[in-house]
PDB file of C-alpha atoms in Angstrom:
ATOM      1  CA  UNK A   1     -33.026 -62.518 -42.228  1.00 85.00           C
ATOM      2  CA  UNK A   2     -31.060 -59.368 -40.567  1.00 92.00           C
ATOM      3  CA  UNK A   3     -28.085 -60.344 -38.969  1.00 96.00           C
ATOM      4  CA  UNK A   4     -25.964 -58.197 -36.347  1.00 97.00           C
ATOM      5  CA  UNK A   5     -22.585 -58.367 -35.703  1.00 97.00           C
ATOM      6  CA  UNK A   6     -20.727 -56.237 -33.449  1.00 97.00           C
ATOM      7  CA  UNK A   7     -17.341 -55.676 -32.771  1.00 97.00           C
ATOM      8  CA  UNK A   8     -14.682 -53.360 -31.122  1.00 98.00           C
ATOM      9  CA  UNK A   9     -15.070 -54.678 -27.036  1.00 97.00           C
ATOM     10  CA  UNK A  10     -11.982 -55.720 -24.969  1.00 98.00           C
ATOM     11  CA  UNK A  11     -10.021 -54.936 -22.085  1.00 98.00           C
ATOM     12  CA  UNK A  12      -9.104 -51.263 -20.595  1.00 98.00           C
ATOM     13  CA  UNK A  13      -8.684 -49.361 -17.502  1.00 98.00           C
ATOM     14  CA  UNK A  14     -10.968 -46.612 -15.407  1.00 98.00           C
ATOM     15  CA  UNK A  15     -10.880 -43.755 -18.023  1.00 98.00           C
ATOM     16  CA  UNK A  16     -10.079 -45.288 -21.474  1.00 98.00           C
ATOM     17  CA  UNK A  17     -11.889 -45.793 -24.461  1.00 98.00           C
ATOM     18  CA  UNK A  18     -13.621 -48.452 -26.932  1.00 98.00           C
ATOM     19  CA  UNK A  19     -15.786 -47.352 -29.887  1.00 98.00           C
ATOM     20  CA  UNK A  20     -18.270 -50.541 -30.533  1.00 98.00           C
ATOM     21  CA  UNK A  21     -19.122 -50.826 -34.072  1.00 98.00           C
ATOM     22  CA  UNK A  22     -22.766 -53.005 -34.950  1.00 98.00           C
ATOM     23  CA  UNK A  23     -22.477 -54.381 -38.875  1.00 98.00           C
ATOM     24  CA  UNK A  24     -25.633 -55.065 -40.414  1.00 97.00           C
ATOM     25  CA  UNK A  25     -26.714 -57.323 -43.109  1.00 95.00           C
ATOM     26  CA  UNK A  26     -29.777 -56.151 -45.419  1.00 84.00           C
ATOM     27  CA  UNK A  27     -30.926 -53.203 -47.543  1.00 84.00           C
ATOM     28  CA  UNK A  28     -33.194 -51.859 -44.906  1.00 90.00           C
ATOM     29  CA  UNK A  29     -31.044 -50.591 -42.576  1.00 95.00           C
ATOM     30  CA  UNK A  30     -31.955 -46.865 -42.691  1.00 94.00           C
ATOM     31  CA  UNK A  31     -35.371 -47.903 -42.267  1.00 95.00           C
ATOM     32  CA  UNK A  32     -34.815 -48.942 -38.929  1.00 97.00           C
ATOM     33  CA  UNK A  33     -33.540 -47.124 -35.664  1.00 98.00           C
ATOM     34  CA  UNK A  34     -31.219 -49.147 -33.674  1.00 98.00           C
ATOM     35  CA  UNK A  35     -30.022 -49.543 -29.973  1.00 98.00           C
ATOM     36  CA  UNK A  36     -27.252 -50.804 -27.751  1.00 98.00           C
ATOM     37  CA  UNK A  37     -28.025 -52.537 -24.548  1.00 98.00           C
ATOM     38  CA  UNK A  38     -25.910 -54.539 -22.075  1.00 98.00           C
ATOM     39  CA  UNK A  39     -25.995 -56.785 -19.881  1.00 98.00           C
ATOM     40  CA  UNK A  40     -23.793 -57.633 -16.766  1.00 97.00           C
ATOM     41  CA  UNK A  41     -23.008 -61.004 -14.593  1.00 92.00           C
ATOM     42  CA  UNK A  42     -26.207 -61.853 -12.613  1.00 95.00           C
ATOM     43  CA  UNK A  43     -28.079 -58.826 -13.878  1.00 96.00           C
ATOM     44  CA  UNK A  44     -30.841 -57.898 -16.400  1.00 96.00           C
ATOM     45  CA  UNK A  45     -30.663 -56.476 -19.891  1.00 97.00           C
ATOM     46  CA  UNK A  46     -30.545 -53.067 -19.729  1.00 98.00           C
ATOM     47  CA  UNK A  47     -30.832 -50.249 -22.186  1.00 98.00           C
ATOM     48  CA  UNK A  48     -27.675 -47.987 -22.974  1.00 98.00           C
ATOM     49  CA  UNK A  49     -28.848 -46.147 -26.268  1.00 98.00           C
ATOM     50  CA  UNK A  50     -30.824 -45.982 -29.364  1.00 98.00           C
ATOM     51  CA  UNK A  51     -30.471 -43.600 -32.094  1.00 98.00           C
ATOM     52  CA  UNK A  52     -33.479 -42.776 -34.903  1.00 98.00           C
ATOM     53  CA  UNK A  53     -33.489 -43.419 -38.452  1.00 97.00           C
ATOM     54  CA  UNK A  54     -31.770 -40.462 -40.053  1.00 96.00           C
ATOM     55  CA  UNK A  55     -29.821 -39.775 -36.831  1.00 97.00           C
ATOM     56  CA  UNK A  56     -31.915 -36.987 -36.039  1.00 97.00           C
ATOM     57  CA  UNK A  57     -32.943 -37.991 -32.173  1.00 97.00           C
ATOM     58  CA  UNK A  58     -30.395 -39.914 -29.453  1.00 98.00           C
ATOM     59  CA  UNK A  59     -31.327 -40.947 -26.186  1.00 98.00           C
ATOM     60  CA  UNK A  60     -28.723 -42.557 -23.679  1.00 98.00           C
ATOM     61  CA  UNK A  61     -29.545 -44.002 -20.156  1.00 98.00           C
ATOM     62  CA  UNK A  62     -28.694 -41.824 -17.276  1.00 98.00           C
ATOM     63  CA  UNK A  63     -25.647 -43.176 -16.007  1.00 98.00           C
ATOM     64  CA  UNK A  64     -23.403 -42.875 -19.692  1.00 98.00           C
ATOM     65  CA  UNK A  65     -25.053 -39.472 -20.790  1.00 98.00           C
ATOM     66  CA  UNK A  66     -22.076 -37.407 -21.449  1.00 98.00           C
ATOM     67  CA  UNK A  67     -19.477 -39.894 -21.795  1.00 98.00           C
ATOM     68  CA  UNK A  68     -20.996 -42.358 -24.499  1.00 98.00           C
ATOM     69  CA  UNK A  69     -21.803 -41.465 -28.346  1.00 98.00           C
ATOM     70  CA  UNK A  70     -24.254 -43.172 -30.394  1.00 98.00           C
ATOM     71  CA  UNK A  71     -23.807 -42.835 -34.347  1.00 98.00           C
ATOM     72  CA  UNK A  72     -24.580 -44.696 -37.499  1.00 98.00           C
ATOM     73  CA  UNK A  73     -23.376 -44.500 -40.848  1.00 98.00           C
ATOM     74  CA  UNK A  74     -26.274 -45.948 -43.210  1.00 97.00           C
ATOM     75  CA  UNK A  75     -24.232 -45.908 -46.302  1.00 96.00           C
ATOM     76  CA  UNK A  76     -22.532 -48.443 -44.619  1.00 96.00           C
ATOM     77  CA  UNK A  77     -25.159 -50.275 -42.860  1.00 97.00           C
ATOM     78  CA  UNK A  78     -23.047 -49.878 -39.487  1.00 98.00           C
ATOM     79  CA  UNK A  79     -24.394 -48.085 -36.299  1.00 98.00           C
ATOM     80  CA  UNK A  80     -21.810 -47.287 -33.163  1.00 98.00           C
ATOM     81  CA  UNK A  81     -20.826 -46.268 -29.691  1.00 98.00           C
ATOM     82  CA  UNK A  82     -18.154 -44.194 -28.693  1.00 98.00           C
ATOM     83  CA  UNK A  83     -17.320 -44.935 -24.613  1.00 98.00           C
ATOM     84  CA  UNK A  84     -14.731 -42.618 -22.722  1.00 98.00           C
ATOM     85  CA  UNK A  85     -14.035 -42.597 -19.390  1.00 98.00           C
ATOM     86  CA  UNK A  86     -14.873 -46.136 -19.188  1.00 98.00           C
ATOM     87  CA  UNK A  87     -15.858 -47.260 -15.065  1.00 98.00           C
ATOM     88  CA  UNK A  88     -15.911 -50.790 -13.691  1.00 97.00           C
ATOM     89  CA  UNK A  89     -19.328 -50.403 -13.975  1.00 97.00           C
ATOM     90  CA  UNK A  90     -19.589 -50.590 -17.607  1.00 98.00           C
ATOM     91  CA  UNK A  91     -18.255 -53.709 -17.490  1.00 98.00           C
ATOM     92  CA  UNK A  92     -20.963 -56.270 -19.266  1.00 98.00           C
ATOM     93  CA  UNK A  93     -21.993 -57.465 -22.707  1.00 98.00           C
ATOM     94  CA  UNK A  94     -22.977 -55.097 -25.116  1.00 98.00           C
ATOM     95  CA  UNK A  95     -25.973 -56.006 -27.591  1.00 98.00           C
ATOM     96  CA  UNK A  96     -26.910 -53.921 -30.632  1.00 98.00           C
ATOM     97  CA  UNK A  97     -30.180 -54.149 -31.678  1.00 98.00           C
ATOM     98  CA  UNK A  98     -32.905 -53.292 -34.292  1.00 97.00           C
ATOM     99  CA  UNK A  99     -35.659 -51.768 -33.728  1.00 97.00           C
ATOM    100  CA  UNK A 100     -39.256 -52.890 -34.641  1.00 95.00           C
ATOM    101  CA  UNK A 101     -39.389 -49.257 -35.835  1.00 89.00           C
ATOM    102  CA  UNK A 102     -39.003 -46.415 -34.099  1.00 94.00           C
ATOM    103  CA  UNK A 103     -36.533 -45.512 -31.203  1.00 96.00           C
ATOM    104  CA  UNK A 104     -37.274 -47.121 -28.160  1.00 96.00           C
ATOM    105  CA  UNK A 105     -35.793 -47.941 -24.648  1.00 97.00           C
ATOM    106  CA  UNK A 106     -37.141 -51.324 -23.908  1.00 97.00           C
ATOM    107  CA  UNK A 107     -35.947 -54.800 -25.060  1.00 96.00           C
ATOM    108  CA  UNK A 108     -39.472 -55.521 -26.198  1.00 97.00           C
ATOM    109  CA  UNK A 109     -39.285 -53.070 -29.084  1.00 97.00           C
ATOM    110  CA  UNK A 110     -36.470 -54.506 -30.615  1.00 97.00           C
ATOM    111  CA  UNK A 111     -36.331 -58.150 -32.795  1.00 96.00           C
ATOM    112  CA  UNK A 112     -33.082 -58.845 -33.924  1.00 97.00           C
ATOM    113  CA  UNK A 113     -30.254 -59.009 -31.943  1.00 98.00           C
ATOM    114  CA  UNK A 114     -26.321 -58.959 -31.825  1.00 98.00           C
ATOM    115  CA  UNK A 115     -24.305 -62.009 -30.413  1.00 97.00           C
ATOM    116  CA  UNK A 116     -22.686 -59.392 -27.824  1.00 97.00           C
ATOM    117  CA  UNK A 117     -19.503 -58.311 -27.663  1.00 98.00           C
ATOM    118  CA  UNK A 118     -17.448 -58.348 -23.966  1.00 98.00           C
ATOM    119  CA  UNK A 119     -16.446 -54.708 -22.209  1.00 98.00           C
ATOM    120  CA  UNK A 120     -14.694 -54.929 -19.280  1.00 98.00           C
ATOM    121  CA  UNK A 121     -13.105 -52.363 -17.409  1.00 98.00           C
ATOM    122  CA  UNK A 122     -10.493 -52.684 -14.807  1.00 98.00           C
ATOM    123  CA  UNK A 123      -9.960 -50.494 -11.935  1.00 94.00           C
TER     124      UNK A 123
END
């Protein structure tokens, strides 16, 4: 059983910073590309960014491209995203996630999950 934890979430104003780090359990780590999604009050799931296997290919949603940094480190079985210039509207839960295999964009593709960790950013 793969289990997720992530950590690093909190409180900060319009233009800070939090790095989210995802621990994974398991010896199949770098097998696997991972994602982060989030999830606000009253609103959907929705995908942030997913990195590939060996690092090699990153895709973010529209609306954090150029402020958020996906990474992972599989020597230490961690995976994790760098926010600046936070906005309100990043405020949710962020989820990392494993991948069935590949990198993908869609909840679907992905089978374990994160318990979430809390973002919220005040104006």
């Amino acid at each position: 059983q793969v289990q997720l934890v992530e950590s690093g979430g909190g409180l900060v104003q319009a233009g800070g910073s939090l790095r989210l780090s995802c621990a994974a359990s398991g010896r199949t780590f770098s097998s696997y590309a991972m994602g982060w999604f989030r999830q606000a009050p009253g609103k959907e799931r929705e995908f942030v960014s997913t990195i590939s296997r060996s690092s090699s290919s990153t895709y973010y949603t529209d609306s954090v491209k150029g402020r958020f940094t996906i990474s992972r480190d599989n020597a230490k079985n961690t995976v994790y995203l760098q926010m600046n210039s936070l906005k309100p509207e990043d405020t949710a839960v962020y989820y990392c996630a494993r991948s069935r295999g590949a990198v993908a964009t869609t909840p679907q593709e992905y089978n374990y999950w994160g318990q979430g960790t809390q973002v919220t950013v005040s104006s």
